[in-house]
CSV table of C-alpha atoms in Angstrom, one decimal:
chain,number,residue,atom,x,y,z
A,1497,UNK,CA,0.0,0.0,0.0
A,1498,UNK,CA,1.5,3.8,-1.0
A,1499,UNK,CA,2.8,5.6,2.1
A,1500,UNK,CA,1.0,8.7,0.5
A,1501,UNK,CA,3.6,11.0,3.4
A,1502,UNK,CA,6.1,9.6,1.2
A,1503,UNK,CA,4.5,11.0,-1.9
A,1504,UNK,CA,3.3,14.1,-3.7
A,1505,UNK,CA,0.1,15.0,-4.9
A,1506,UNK,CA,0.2,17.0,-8.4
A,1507,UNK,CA,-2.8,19.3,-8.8
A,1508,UNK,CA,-3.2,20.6,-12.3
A,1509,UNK,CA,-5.2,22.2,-14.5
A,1510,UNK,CA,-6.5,19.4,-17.4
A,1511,UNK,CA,-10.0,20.8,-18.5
A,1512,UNK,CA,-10.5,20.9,-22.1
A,1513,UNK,CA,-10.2,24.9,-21.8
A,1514,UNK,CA,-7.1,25.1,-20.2
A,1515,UNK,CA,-5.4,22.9,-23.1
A,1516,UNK,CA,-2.7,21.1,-22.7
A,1517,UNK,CA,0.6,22.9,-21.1
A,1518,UNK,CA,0.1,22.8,-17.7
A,1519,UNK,CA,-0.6,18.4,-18.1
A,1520,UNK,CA,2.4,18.4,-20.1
A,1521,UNK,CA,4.9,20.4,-18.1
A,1522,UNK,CA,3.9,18.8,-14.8
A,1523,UNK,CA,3.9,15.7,-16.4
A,1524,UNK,CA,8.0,15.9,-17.0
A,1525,UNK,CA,8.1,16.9,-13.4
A,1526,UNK,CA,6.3,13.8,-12.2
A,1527,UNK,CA,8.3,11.3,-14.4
A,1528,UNK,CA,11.8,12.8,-13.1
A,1529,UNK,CA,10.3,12.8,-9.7
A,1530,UNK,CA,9.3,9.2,-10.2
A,1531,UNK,CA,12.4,8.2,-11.2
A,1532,UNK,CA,14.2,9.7,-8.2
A,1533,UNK,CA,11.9,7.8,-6.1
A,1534,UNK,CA,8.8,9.2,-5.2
A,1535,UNK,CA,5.3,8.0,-5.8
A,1536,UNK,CA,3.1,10.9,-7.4
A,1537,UNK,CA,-0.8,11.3,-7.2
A,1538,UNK,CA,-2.7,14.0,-9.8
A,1539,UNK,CA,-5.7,15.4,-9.2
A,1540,UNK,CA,-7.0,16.5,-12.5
A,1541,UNK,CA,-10.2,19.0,-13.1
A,1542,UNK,CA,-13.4,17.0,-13.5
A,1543,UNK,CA,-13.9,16.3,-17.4
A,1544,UNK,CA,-10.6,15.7,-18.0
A,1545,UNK,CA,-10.9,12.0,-18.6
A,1546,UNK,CA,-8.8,12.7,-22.1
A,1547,UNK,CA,-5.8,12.8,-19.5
A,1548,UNK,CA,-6.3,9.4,-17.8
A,1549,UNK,CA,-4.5,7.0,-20.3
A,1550,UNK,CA,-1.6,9.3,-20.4
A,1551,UNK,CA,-1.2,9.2,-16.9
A,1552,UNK,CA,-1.9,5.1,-16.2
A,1553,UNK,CA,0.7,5.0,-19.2
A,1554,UNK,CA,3.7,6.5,-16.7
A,1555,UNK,CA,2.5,4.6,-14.1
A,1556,UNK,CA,0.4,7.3,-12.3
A,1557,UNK,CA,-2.5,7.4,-10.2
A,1558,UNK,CA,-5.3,9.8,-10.3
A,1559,UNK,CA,-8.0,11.9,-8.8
A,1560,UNK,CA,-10.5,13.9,-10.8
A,1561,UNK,CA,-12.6,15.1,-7.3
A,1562,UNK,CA,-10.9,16.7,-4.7
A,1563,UNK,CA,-13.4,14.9,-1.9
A,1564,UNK,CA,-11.3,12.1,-3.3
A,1565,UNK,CA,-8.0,13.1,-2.1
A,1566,UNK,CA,-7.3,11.6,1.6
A,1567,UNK,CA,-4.2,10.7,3.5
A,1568,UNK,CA,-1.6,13.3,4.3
A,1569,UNK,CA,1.3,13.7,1.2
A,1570,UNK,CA,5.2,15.0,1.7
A,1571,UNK,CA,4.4,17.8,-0.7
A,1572,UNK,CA,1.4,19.6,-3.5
A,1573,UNK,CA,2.7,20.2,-6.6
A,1574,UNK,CA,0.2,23.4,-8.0
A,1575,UNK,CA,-0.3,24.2,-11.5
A,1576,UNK,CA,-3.3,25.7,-11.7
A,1577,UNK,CA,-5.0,29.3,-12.5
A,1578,UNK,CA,-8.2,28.4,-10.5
A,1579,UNK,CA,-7.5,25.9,-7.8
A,1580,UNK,CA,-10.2,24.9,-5.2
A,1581,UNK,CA,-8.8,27.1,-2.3
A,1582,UNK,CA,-10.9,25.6,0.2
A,1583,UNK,CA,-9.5,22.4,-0.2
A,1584,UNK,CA,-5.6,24.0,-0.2
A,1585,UNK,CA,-6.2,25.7,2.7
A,1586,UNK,CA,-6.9,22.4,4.0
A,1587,UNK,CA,-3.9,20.4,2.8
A,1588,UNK,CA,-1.8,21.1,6.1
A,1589,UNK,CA,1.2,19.8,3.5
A,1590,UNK,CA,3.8,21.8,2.1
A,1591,UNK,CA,2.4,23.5,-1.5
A,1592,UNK,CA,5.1,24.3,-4.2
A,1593,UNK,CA,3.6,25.8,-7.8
A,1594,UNK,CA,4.7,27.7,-11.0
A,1595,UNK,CA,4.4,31.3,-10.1
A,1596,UNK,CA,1.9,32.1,-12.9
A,1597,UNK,CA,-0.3,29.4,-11.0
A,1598,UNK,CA,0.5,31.0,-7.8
A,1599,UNK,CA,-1.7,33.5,-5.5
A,1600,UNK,CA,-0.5,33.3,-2.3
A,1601,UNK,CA,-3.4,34.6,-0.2
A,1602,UNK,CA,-4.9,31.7,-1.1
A,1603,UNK,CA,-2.1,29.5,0.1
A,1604,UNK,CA,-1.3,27.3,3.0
A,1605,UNK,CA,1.4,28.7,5.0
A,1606,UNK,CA,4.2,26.6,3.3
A,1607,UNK,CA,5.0,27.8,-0.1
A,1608,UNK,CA,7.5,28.2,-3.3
A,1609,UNK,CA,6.8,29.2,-6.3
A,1610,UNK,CA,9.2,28.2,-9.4
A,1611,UNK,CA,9.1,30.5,-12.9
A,1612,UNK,CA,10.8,30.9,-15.5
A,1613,UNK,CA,10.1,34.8,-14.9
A,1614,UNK,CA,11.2,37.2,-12.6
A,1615,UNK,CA,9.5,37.7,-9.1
A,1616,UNK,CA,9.3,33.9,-8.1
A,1617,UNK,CA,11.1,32.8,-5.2
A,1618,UNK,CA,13.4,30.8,-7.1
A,1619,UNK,CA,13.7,32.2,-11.0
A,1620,UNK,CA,15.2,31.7,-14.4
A,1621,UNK,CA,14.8,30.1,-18.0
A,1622,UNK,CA,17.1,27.2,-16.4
A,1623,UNK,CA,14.0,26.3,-14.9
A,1624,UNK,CA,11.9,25.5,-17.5
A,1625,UNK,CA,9.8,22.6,-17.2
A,1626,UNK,CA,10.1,20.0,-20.6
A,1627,UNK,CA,11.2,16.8,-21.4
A,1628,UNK,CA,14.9,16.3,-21.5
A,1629,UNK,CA,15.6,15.0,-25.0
A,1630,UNK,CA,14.3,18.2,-27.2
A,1631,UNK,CA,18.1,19.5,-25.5
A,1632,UNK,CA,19.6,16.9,-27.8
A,1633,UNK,CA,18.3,17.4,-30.7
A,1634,UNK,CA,20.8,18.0,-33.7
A,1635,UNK,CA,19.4,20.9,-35.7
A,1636,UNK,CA,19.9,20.2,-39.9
A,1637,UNK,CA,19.2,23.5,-41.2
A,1638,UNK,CA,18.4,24.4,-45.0
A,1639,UNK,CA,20.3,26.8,-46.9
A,1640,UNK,CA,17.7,28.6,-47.1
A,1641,UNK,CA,14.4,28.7,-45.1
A,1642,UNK,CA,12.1,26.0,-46.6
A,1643,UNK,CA,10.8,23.7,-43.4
A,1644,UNK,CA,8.0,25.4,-41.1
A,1645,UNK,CA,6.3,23.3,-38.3
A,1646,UNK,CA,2.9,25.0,-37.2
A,1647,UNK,CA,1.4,23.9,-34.0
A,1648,UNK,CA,-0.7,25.6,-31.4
A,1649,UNK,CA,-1.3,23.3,-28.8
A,1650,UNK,CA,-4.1,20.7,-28.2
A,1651,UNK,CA,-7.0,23.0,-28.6
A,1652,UNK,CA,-5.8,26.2,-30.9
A,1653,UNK,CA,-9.2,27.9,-30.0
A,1654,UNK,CA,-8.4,30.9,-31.9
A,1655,UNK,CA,-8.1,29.3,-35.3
A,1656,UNK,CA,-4.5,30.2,-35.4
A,1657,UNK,CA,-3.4,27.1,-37.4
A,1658,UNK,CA,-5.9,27.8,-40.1
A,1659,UNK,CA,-5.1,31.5,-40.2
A,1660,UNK,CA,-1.7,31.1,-40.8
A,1661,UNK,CA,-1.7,28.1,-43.2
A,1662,UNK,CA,-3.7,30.8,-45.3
A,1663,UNK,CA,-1.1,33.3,-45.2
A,1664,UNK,CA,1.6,31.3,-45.8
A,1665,UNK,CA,-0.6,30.0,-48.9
A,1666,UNK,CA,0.0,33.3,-50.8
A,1667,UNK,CA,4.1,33.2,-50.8
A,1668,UNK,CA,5.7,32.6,-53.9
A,1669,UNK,CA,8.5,30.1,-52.1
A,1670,UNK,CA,7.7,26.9,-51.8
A,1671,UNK,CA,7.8,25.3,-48.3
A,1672,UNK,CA,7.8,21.9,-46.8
A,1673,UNK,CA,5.3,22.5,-44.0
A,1674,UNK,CA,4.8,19.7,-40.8
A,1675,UNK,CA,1.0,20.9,-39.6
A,1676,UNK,CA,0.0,19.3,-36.2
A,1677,UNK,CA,-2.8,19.1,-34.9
A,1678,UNK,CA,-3.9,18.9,-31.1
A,1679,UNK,CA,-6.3,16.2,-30.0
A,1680,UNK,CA,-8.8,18.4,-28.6
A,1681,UNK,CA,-8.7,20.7,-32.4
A,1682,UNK,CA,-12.4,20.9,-33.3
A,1683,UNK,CA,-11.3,22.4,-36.6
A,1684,UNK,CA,-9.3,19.1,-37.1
A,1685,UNK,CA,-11.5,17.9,-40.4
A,1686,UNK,CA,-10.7,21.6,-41.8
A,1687,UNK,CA,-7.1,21.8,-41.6
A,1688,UNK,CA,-6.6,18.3,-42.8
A,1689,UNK,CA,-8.6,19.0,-45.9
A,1690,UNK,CA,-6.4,22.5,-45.9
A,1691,UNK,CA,-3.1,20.7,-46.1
A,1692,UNK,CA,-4.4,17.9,-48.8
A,1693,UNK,CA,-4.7,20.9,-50.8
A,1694,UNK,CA,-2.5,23.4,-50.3
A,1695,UNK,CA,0.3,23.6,-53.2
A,1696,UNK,CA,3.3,23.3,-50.6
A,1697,UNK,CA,4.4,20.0,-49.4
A,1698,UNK,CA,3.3,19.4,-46.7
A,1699,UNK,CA,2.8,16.7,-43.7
A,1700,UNK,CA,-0.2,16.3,-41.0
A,1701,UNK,CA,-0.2,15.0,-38.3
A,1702,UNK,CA,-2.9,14.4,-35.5
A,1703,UNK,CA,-2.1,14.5,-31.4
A,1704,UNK,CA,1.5,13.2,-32.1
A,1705,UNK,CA,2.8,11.4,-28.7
A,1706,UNK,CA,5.9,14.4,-29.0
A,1707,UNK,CA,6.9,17.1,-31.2
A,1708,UNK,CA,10.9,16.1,-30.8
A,1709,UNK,CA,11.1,14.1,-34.6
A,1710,UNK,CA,8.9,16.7,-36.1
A,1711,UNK,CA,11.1,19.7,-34.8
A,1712,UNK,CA,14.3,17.9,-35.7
A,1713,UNK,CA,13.4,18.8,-39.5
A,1714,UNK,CA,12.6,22.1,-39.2
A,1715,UNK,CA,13.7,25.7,-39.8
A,1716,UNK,CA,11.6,27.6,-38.7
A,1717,UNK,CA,8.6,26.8,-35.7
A,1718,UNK,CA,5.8,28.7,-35.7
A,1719,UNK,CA,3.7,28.4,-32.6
A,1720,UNK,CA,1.8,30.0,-29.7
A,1721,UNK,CA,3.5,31.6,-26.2
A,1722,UNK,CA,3.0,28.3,-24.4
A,1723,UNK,CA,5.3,25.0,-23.5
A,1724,UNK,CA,5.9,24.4,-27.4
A,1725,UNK,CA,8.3,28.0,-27.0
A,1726,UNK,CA,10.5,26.2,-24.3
A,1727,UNK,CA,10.9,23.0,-25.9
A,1728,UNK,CA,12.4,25.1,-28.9
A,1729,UNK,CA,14.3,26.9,-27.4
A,1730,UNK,CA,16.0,23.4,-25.3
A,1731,UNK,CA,16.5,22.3,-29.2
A,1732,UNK,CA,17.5,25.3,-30.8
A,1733,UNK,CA,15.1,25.9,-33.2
A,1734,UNK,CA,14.2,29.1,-33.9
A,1735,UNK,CA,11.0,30.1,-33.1
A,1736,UNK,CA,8.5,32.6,-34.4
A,1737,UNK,CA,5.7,33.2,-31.3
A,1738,UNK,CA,2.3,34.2,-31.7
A,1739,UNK,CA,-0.1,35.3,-28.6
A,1740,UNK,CA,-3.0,33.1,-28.6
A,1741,UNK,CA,-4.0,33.4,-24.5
A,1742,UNK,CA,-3.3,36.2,-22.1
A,1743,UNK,CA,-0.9,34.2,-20.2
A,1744,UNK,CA,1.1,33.9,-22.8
A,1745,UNK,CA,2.7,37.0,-23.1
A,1746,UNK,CA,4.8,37.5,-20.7
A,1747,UNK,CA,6.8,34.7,-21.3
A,1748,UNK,CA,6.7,35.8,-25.0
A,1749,UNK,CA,7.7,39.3,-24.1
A,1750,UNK,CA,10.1,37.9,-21.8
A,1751,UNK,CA,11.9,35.7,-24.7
A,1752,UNK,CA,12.0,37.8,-27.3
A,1753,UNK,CA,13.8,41.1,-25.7
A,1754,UNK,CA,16.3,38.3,-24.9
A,1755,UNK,CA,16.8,37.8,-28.7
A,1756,UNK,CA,15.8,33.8,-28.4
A,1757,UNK,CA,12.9,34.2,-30.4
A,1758,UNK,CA,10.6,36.5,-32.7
A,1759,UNK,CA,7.8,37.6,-31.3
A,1760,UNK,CA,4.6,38.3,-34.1
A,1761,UNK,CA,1.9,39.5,-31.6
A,1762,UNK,CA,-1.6,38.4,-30.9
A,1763,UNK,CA,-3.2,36.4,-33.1
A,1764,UNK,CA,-6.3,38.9,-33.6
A,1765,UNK,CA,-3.2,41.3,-34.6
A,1766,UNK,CA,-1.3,39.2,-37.6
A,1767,UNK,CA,-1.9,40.6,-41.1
A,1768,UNK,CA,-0.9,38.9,-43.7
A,1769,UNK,CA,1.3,40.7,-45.3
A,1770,UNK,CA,3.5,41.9,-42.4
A,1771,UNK,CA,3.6,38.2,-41.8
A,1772,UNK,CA,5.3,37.4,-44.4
A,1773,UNK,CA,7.8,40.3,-44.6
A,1774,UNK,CA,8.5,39.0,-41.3
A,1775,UNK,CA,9.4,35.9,-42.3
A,1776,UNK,CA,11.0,37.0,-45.0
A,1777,UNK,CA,13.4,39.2,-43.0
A,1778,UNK,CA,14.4,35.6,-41.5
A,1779,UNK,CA,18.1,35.0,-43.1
A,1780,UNK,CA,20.3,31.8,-42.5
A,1781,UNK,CA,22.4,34.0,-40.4
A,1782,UNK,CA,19.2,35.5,-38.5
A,1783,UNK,CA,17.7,32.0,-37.9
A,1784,UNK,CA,21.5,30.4,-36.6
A,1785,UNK,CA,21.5,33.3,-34.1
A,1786,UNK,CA,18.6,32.8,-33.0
A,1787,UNK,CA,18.9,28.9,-32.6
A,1788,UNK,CA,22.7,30.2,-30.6
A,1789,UNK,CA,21.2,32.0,-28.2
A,1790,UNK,CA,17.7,30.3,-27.1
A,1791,UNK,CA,20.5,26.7,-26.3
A,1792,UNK,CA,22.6,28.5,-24.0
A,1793,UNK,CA,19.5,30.2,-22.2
A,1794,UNK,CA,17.6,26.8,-21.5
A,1795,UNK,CA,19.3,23.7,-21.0
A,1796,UNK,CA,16.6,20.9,-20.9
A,1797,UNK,CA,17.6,20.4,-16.8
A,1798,UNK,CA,15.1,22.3,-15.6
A,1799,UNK,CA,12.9,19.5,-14.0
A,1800,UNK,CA,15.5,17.7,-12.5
A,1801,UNK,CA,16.7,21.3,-10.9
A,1802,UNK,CA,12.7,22.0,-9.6
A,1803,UNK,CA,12.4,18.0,-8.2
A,1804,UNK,CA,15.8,18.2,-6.1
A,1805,UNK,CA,15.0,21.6,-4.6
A,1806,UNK,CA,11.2,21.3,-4.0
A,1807,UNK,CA,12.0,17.9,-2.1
A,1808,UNK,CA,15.0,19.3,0.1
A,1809,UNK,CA,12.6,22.2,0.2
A,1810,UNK,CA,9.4,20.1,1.4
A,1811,UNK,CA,11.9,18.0,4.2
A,1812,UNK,CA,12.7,21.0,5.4
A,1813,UNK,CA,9.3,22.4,5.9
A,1814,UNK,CA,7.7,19.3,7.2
A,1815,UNK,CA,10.6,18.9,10.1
């Protein structure tokens, strides 16, 4: 039977409207927290059942109620923008979260909060929450820009994927596009019809287990503000950002006065033709210095950093 004081319980936000970042992130967490030892719980939103098979497959358990949740845990893990405060205010358990998750007058009286931002108790791109492997990926890159991956998460509930397909539609270059597709993408039917008939080559593909194959062949990555930015950045592929959630600029903001990426603006903002100019201002030389600086800013470690400190951290505050 689990010792659940020798465990964590991971609460994080897995509605179909919060998409799929926070799952993901905390998911890489989990696994190198697993494999340093510890058991790990979640406690998913309710309607989240999309999450369950991704969870049993890493060996996790799982909660989708918090009248569920019983015993007494070593530590919470919180990655969430509207937590149940009534039950954290319960949990008598230390409580560590990302900082954008975090409001701490809502907060038990143990708490840390990790970001890749400034103001967070502990701070810095280093931690950045992703899997390990997208650090060693070998970028290829053309001679000349050519290979575009688009993807905006698992829900993309601004259209953005369809928007930008269109744009890119009217350029006289021809491109070698990799479209995917979230599994929660209503518009799923329309962009596959889109990319069966658009006139550059290009690939689908539908709720792929990871991105790290597709992003190996690619030049450029075209994306939303979210955990697809950071994974880029760990690989070195340069990385054109557009804003498709409040929450997402920040980090966007953040990124791109750093040089690491481009950032295009809100969705609701993009015209086509400034798109494409942008693009085209996008030189071998631009695109390599971008790819330069966005490896030594995040190294892929960042999980490993947040699970050794959070569990000194957590012994600590339980005495």
């Amino acid at each position: 039977m689990k010792n659940t004081q020798k465990a964590w319980l991971f609460y994080v936000a897995s509605a179909p409207q919060f998409g799929g970042g926070h799952v993901m992130r905390s998911l890489e967490l989990a696994k190198t927290m697993q494999a340093n030892g510890k058991d790990i719980d979640f406690l998913l939103d309710q309607h989240a059942a999309h999450w369950f098979p991704v969870l049993s497959e890493h060996g996790f358990e799982y909660f989708d109620d918090v009248n569920s949740v019983t015993g007494e845990y070593e530590g919470l893990w919180l990655d969430h923008y509207h937590p149940d405060y009534m039950f954290l205010n319960r949990c008598s358990y230390p409580v560590a979260g990302l900082i954008d998750t975090v409001n701490k007058s809502g907060f038990p009286k143990h708490s840390i909060a990790y970001s890749a931002h400034v103001g967070a108790n502990v701070s810095g791109f280093e931690y950045a929450l992703l899997n390990p492997e997208f650090a060693k990926i070998e970028r290829s890159p053309s001679p000349v820009l050519s290979r575009i991956t688009l993807c905006f998460g698992q829900k993309d509930s601004k259209g953005a994927t369809t928007k930008i397909l269109s744009i890119l539609e009217s350029t006289e270059v021809p491109l070698k596009l990799n479209v995917v597709c979230g599994a929660q993408n209503e518009a799923y039917a329309a962009i596959k019809e889109y990319v069966d008939r658009t006139r550059h080559d290009a690939q689908f593909y539908h709720a792929p287990s990871n991105l790290i194959e597709i992003m190996a062949q690619t030049d450029l990555f075209i994306g939303s503000g979210g955990v697809s930015v950071l994974e880029s950045c760990a690989a070195g592929i340069p990385y054109l950002a557009i804003i498709t959630a409040e929450n997402q600029s920040a980090q966007v903001e953040e990124l791109s006065a750093l040089g690491v990426i481009i950032n295009a603006g809100k969705i609701e903002h993009i015209i086509d033709t400034e798109f494409l100019n942008l693009i085209d201002t996008l030189t071998p030389m631009a695109l390599n210095q971008l790819s330069n600086c966005s490896r030594k800013l995040i190294d892929g470690n960042g999980a490993q950093r947040i699970a050794n400190e959070i569990t000194t951290w957590a012994k600590n505050a339980n005495g």
